[in-house]
Short mmCIF file of C-alpha atoms in Angstrom, two decimals:
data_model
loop_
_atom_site.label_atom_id
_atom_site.label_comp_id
_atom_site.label_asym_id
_atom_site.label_seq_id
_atom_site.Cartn_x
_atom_site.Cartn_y
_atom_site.Cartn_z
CA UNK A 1 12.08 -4.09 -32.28
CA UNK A 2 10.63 -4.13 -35.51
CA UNK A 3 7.35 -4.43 -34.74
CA UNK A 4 7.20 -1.21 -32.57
CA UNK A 5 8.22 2.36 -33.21
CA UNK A 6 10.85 3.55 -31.03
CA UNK A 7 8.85 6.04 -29.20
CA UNK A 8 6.50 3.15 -28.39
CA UNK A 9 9.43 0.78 -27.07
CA UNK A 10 10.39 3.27 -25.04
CA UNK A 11 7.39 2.98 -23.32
CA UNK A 12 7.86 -0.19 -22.27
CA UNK A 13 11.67 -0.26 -21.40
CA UNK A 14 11.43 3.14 -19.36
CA UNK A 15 9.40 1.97 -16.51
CA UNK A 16 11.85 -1.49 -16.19
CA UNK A 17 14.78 0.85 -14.69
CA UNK A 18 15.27 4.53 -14.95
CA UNK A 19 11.48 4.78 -14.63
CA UNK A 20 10.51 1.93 -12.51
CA UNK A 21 7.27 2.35 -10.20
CA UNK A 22 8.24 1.09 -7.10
CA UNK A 23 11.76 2.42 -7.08
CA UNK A 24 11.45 5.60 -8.47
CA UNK A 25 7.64 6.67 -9.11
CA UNK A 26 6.89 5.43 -5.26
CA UNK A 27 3.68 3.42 -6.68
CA UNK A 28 2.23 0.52 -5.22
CA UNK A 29 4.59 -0.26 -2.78
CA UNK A 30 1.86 -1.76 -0.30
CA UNK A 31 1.12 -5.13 -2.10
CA UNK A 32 4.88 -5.40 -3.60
CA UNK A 33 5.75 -6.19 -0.08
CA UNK A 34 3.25 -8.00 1.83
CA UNK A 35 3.63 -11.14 -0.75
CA UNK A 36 6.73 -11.28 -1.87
CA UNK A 37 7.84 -13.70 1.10
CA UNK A 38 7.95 -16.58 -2.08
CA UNK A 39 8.75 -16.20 -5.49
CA UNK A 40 5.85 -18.22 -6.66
CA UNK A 41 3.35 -15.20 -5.31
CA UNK A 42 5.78 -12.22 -6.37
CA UNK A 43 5.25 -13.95 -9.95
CA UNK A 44 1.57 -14.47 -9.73
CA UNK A 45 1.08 -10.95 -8.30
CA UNK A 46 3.18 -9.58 -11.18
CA UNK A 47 0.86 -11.79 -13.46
CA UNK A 48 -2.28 -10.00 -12.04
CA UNK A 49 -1.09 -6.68 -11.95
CA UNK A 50 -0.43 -6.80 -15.51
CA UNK A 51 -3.64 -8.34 -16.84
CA UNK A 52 -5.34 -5.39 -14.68
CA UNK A 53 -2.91 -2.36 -15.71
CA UNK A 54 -2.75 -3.29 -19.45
CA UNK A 55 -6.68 -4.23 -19.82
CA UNK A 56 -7.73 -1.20 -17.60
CA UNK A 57 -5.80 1.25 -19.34
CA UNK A 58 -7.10 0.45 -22.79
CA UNK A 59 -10.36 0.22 -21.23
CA UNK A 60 -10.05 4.06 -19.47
CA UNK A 61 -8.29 5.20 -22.82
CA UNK A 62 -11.46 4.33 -24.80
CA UNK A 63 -13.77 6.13 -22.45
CA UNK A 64 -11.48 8.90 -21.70
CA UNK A 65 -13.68 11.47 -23.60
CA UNK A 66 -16.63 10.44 -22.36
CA UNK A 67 -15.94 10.61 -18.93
CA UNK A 68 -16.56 13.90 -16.66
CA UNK A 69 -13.75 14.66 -14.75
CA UNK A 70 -15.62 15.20 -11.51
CA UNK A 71 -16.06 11.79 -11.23
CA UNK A 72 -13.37 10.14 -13.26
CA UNK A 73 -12.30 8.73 -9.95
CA UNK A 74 -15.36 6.66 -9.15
CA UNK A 75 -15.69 5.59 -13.04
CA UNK A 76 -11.84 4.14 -12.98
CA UNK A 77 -12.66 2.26 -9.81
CA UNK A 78 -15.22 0.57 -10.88
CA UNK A 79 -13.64 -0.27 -13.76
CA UNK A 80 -10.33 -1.56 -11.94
CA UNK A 81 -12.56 -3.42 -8.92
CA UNK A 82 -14.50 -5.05 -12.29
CA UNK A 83 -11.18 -6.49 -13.47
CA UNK A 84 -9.54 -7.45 -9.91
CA UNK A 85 -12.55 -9.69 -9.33
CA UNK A 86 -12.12 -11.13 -12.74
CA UNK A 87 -8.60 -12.35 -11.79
CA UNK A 88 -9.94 -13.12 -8.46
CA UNK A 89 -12.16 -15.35 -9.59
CA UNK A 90 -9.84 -16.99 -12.00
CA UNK A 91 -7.04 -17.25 -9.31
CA UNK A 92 -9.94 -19.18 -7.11
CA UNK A 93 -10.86 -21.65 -9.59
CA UNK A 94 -6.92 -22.44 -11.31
CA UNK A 95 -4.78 -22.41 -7.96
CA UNK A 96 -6.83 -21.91 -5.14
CA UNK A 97 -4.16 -22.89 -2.70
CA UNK A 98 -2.33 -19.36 -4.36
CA UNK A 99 -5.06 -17.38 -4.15
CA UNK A 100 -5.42 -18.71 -0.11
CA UNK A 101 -1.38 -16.99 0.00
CA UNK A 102 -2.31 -13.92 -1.75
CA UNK A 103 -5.23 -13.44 0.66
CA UNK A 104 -6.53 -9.79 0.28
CA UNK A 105 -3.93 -8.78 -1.25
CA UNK A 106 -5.79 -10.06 -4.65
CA UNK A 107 -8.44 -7.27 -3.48
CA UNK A 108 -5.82 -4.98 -2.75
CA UNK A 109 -4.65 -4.65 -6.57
CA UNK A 110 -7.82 -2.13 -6.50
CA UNK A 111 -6.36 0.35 -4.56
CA UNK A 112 -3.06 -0.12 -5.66
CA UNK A 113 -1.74 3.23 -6.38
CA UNK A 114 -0.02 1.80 -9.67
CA UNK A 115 -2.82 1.36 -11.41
CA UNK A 116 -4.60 4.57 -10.50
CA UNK A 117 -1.53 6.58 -11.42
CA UNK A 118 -1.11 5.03 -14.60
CA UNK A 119 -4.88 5.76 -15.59
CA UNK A 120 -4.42 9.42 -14.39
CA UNK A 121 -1.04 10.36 -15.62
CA UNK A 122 -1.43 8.29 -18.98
CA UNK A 123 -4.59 6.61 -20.13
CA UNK A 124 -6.39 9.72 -19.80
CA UNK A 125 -4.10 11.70 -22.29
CA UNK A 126 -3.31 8.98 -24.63
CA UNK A 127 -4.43 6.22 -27.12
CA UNK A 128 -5.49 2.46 -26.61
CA UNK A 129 -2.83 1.22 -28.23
CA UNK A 130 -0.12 3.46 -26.68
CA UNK A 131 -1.95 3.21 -23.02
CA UNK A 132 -1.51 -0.82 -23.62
CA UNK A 133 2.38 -0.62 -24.13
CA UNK A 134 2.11 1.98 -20.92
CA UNK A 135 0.62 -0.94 -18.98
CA UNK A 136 2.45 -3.59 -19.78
CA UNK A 137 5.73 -1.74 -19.26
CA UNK A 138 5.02 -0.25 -16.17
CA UNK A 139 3.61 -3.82 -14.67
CA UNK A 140 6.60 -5.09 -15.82
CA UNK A 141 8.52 -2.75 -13.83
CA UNK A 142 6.42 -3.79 -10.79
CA UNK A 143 6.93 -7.23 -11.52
CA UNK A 144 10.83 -7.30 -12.06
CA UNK A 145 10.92 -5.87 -8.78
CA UNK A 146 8.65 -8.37 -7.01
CA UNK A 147 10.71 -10.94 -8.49
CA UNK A 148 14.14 -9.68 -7.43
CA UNK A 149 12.80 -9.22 -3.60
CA UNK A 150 10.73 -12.80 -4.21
CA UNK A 151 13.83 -13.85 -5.08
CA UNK A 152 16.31 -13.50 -2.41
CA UNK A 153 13.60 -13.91 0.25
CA UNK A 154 12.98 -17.44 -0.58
CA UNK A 155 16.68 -18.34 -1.07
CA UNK A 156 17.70 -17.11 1.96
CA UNK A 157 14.97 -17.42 3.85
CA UNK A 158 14.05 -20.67 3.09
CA UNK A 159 16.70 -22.23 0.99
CA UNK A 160 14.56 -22.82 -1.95
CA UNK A 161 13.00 -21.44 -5.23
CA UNK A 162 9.65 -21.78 -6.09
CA UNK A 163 9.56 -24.34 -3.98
CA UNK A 164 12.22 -26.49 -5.07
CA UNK A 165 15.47 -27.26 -2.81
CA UNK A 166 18.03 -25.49 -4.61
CA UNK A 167 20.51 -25.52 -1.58
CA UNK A 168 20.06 -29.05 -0.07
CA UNK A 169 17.97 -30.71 2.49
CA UNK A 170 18.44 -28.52 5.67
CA UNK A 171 16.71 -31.55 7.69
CA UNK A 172 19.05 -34.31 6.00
CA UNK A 173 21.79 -31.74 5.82
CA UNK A 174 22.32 -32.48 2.27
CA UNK A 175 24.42 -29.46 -0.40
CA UNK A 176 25.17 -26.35 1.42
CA UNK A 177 24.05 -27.24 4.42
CA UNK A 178 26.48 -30.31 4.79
CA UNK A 179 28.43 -27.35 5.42
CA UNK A 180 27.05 -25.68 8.09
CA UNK A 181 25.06 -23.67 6.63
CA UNK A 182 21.77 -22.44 8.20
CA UNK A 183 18.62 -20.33 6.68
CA UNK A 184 18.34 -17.12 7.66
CA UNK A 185 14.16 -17.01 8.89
CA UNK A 186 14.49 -13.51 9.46
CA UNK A 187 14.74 -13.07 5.59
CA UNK A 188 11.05 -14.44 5.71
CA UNK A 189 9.46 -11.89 8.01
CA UNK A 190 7.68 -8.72 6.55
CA UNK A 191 9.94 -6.10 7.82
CA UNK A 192 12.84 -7.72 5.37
CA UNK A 193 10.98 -6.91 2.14
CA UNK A 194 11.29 -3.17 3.27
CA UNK A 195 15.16 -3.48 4.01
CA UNK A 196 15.67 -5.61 0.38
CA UNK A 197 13.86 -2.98 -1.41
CA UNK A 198 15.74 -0.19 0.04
CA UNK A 199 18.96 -2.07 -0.74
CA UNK A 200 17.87 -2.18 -4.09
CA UNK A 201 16.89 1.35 -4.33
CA UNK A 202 20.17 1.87 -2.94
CA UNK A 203 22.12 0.01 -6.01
CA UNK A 204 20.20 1.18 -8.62
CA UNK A 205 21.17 4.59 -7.44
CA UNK A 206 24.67 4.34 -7.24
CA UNK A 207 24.50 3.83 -11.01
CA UNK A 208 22.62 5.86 -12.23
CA UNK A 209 23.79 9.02 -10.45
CA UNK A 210 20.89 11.12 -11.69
CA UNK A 211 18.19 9.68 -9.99
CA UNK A 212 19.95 10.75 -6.30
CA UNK A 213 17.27 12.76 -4.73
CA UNK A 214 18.44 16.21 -2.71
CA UNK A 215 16.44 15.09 0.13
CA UNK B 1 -12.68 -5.93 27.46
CA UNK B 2 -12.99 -7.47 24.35
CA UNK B 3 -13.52 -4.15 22.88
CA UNK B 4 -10.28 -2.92 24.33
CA UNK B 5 -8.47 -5.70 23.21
CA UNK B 6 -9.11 -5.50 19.90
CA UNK B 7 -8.90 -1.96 20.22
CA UNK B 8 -5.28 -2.17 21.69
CA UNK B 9 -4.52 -5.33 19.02
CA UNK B 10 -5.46 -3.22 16.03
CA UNK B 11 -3.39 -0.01 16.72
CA UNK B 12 -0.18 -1.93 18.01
CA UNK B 13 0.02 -6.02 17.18
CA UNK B 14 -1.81 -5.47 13.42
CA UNK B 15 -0.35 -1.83 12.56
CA UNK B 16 -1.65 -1.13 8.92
CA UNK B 17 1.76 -0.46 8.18
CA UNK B 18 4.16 -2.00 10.29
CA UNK B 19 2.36 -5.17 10.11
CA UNK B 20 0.73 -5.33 7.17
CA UNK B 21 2.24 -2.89 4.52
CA UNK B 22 -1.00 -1.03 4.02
CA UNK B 23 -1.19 2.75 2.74
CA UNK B 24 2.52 2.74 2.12
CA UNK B 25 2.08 5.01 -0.91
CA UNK B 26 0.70 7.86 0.86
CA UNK B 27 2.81 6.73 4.05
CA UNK B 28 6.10 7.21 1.68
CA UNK B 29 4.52 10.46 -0.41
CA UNK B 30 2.84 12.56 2.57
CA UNK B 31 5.57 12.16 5.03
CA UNK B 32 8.00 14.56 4.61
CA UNK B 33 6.61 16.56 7.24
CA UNK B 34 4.89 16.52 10.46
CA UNK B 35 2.38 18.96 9.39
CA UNK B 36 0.78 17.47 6.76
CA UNK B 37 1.35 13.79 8.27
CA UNK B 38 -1.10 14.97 10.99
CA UNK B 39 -3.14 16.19 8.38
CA UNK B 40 -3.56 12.97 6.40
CA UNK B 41 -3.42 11.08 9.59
CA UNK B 42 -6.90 12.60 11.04
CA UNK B 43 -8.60 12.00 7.80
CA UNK B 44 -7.73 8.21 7.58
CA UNK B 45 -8.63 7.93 11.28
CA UNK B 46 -12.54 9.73 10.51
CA UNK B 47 -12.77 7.82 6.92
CA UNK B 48 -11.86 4.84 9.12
CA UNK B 49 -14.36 4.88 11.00
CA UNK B 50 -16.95 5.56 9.10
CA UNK B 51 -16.42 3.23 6.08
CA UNK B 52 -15.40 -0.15 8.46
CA UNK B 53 -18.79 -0.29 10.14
CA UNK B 54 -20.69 0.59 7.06
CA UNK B 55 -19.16 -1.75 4.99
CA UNK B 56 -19.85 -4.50 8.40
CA UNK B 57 -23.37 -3.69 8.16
CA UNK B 58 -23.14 -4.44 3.49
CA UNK B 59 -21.49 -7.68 4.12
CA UNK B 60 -23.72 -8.93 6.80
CA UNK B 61 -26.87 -8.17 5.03
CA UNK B 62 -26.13 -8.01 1.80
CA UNK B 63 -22.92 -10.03 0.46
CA UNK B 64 -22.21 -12.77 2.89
CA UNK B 65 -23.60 -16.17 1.89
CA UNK B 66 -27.14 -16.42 3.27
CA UNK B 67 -27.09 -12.82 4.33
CA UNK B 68 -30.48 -11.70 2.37
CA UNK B 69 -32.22 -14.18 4.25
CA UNK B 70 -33.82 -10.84 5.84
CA UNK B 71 -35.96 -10.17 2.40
CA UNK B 72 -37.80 -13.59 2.93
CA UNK B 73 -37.06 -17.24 2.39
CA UNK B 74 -36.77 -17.14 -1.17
CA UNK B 75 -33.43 -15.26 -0.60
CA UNK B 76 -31.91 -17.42 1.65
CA UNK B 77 -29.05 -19.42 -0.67
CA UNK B 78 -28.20 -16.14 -2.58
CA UNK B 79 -24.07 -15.61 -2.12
CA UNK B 80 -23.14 -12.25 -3.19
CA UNK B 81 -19.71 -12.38 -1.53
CA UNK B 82 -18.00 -11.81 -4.95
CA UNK B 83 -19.37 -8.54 -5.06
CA UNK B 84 -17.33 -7.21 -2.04
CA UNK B 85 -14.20 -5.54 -3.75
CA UNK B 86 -16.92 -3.81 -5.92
CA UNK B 87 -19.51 -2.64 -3.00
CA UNK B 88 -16.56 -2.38 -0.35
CA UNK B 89 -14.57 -0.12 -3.00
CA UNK B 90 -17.97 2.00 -4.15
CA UNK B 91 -18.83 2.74 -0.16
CA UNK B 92 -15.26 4.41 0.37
CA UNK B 93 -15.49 6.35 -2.76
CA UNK B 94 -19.10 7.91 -2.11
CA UNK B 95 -18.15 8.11 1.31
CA UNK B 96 -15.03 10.32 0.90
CA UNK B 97 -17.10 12.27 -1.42
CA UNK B 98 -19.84 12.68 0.85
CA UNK B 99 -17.52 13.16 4.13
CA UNK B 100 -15.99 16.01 1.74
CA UNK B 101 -18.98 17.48 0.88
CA UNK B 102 -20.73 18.01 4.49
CA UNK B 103 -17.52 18.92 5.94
CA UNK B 104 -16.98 21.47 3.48
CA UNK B 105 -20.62 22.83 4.11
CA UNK B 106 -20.27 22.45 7.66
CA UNK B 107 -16.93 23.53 8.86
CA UNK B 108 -14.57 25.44 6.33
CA UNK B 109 -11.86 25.73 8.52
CA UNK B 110 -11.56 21.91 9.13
CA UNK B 111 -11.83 21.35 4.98
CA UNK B 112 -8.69 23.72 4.71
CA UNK B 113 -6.63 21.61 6.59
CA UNK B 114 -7.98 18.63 5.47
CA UNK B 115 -8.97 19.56 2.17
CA UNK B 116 -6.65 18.27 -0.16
CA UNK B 117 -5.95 14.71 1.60
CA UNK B 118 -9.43 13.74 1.14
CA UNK B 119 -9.56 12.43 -2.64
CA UNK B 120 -6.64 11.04 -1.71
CA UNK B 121 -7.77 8.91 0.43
CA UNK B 122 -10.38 7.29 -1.70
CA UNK B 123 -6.95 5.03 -3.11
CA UNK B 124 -5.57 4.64 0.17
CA UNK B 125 -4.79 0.72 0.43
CA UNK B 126 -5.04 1.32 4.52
CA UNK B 127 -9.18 1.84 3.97
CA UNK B 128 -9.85 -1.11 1.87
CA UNK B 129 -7.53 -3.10 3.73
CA UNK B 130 -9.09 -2.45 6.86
CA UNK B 131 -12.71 -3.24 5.39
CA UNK B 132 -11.30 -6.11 3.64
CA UNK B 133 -9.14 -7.47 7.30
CA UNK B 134 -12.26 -6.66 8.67
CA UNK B 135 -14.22 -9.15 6.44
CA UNK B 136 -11.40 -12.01 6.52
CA UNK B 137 -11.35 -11.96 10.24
CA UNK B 138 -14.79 -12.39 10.77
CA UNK B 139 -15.11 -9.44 13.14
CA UNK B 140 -18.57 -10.79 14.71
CA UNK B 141 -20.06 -7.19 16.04
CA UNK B 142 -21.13 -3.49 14.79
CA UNK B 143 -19.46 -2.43 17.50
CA UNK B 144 -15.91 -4.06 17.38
CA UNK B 145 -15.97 -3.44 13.54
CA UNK B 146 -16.43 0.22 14.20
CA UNK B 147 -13.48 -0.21 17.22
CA UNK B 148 -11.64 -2.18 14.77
CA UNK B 149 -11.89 0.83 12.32
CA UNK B 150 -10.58 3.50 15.18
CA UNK B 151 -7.84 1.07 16.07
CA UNK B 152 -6.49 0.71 12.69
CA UNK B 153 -6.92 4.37 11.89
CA UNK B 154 -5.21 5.70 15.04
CA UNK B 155 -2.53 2.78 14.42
CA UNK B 156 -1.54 4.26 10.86
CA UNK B 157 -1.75 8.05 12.46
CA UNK B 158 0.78 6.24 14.84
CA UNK B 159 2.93 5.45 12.04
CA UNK B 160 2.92 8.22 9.63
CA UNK B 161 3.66 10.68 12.36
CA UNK B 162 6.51 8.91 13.67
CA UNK B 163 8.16 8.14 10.10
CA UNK B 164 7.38 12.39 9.25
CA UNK B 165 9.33 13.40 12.50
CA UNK B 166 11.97 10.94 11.69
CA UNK B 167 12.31 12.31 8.53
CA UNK B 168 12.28 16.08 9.64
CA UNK B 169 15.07 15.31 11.95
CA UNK B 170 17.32 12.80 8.97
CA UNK B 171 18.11 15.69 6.85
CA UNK B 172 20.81 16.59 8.98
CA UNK B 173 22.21 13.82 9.13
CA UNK B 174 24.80 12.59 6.70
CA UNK B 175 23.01 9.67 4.67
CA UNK B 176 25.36 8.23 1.74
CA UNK B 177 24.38 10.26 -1.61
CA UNK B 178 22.09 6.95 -3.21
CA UNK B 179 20.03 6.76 -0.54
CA UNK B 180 18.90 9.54 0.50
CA UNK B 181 14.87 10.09 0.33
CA UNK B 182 13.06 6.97 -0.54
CA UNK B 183 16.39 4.42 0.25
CA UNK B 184 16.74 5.38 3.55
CA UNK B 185 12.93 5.57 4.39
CA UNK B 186 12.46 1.96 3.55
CA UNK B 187 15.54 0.61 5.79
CA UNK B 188 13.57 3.06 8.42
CA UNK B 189 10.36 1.40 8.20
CA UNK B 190 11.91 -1.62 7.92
CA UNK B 191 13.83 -1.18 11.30
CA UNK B 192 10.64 0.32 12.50
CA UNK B 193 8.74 -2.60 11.89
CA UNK B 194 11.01 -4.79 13.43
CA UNK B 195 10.75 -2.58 16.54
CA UNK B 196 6.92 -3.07 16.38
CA UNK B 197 6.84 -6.88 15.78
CA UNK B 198 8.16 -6.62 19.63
CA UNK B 199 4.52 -5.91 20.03
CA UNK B 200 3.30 -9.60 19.42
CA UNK B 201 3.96 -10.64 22.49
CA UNK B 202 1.65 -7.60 24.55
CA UNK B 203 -1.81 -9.14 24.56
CA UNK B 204 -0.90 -13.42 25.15
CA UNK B 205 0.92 -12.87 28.98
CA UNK B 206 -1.46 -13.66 31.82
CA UNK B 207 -5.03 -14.73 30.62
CA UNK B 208 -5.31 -18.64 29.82
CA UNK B 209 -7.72 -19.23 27.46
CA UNK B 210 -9.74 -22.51 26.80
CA UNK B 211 -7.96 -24.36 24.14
CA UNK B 212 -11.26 -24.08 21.36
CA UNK B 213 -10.35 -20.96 21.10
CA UNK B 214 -7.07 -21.39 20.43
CA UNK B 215 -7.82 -23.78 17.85
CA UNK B 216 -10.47 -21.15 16.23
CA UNK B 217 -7.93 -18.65 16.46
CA UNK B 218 -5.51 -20.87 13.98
CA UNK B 219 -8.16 -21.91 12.20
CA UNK B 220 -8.85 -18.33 11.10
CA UNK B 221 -5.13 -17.56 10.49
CA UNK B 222 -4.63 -20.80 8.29
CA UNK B 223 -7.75 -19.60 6.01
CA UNK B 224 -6.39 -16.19 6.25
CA UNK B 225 -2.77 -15.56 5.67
CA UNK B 226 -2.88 -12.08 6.53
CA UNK B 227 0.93 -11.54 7.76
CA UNK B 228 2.59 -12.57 4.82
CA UNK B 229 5.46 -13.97 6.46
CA UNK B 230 5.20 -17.34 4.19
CA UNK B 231 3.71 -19.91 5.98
CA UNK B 232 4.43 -21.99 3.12
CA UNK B 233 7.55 -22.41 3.15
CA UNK B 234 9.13 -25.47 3.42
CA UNK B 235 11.78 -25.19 6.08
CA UNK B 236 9.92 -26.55 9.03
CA UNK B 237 12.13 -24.67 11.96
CA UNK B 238 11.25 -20.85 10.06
CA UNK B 239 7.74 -22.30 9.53
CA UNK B 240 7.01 -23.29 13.26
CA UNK B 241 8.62 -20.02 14.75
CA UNK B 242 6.43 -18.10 11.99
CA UNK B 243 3.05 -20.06 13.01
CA UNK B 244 4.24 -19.14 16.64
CA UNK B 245 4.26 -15.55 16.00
CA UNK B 246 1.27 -15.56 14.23
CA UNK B 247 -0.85 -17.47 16.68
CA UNK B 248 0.60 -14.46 19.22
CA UNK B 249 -0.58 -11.78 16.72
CA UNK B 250 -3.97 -13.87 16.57
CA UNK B 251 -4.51 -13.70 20.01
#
């Protein structure tokens, strides 16, 4: 990358795998699963979550100095509940059916521990510029693993990817399911996402040997 | 019996976590043992139930549309409902705060034990979920929102105690190297969650209701997909036995 240093590329590569938030920093876990039934709304969540994350950290980096550490809490609230309803508000007006799928979990971004534990553990201690990589990398991270469990839901759950057929016509038993095959609906129910994740937890940790926890 | 309904509904059917995959950061972080589980556990359950009904009272008189109408006639058409993540968000903040403060003053030994869960809680997706559940569903009363709030609370105190003493008792058992910790706590929920969807079924058996209802009752789950379990997708069979369960869950 020429246009960033490497310290600063790092920032952004760590958090896709040997740093990634959901796997490994156990950060917002709660919306990565409720939406991820389609890839369509993993994508659109990871979308959000990154506008939010990389906009609110430059924004807490700026005022890091400024704000007293008593209530640094409220302050970065505010300031992540100001953005969440910006991208609420755009979700309602571009793809309104979307934002009808992604229900509260829009509001939810607020809360999500992500964000909050980026501002705490990084915008407050660094620069702007370096607290923007930090964002986008560690959204990125989210996203790529929103996408992987999006992913396989919707092909096994429903045969399709956003929204297109990929595996046939299960009604007119067209492609694989000529053969017999059949959707698996269980793949589409909440309680999956939680088993998908851990299988992925599970793989990422059998190669990489060093992130094995001792209990 | 409405009250206990929802009351029953909100701990079991609509489990924060099982159902809904609220809190699980603090559910994953805080529940590597029993004691402090119970710890975090009473303070969602008290935060719960002070922030649902406060925040019932904000939207209906301040952010639904039509909800000022109390100032005068002038303020009839105002819609402030855009404003709830921001309000709903600032109440649980101040609140914690405040709950910390008094108890603090009040009772020492009670701030000891729940002392350092209580900023945490202020980011806990479980409390703005259930203010933001309890805004989607259109939870008509004071007092079901503030049953609505117990029910949840006790629901997630439910689950964060069971997952702790599951986890206390795991370590001896011989878990493959790569997923031990977090791997194995997911496929636990997971499996746990499964075990609670048995729940759906509790609340539908016996009563008929009058068929408006019913139609309300998918009405409100159609505008609000709260169980994500993709509605939208297009295989028709998973689709109808999803709508199915939900109706259940909505009854």
């Amino acid at each position: 990358m020429g246009l960033l240093s490497k310290k600063d590329s790092k920032l952004i590569l760590d958090p896709l795998a040997d740093n990634n938030p959901i796997t490994i920093q156990v950060l917002g876990i709660c919306s990565a699963l409720a939406i991820t039934a389609e890839l369509k709304a993993s994508i659109v969540m990871g979308l959000s979550v990154m506008a939010v994350l990389a906009i609110g950290n430059v924004v807490i980096s700026l005022m890091r100095n400024i704000i007293p550490s008593k209530i640094r809490i409220i302050v970065q609230l505010v300031v992540v509940a100001a953005l969440v309803i910006i991208v609420d508000l755009v979700l309602k007006a571009y793809s309104y059916q979307l934002s009808k799928t992604l229900s509260v979990f829009v509001g939810l971004i607020i809360t999500n521990c992500i964000i909050m534990g980026r501002f705490e553990a990084f915008a407050l201690a660094n620069g702007p510029w370096r607290s923007f990589l930090d964002g986008i990398g560690n959204a990125a991270g989210y996203a790529l693993i929103l996408v992987i469990v999006g992913f396989f839901r919707e092909l096994l759950g429903s045969g399709t990817l956003l929204g297109f057929k990929v595996l046939g016509d299960p009604i007119e038993k067209t492609g694989l399911y000529a053969l017999g095959y059949e959707n698996n609906g269980f793949m589409l129910l909440s309680p999956m996402a939680l088993i998908v994740v851990g299988i992925i937890i599970w793989v990422q940790r059998s190669r990489n040997k060093a992130l094995i926890e001792d209990h | 019996m409405e009250y206990l309904e929802l009351f029953l509904k909100s701990i079991f059917i609509d489990n924060m976590v099982f159902a809904t995959f609220l809190g699980m950061c603090s559910f994953l972080a805080v529940s590597k043992k029993v004691s402090t589980a119970v710890g975090l556990g009473a303070a969602v359950i008290f935060v719960m139930l002070i922030t649902v009904p406060l925040n019932w009272l904000l939207d209906h008189y301040l952010l639904q549309p039509g909800a000022l109408s109390w100032l005068g006639e002038g303020y009839a058409d105002y819609d402030l409902s855009f404003l709830s993540f921001i309000m709903f968000i600032a109440t649980i903040a101040t609140m914690v705060q405040l709950v910390e403060i008094v108890v603090e003053k009040f009772s020492p030994s009670l701030y000891n034990s729940l002392g350092i869960f209580l900023p945490l809680i202020a980011v806990n997706c479980a409390i703005l979920g259930g203010s933001l559940f309890m805004q989607s569903r259109e939870i008509p009363t004071l007092g079901l929102a503030t049953v609505y709030g117990i029910g949840s609370g006790i629901g997630w105190f439910l689950a964060i105690l069971s997952i702790a003493a599951i986890r206390e008792k795991i370590r001896y058992s011989n878990v493959p190297a790569p997923l031990r910790g977090l791997g194995i706590t997911f496929i636990i929920t997971g499996l746990m969650a499964i075990g609670f969807m048995s729940f759906g079924g509790m609340l539908t058996g016996g009563d008929e209701k009058p068929k408006e209802e019913q139609k309300t009752a998918m009405q409100i789950e159609e505008s609000n997909t709260a169980t994500p379990s993709g509605i939208e997708s297009s295989d028709k069979n998973a689709k109808e036995k999803v709508l199915a369960n939900n109706l259940k869950v909505n009854e």
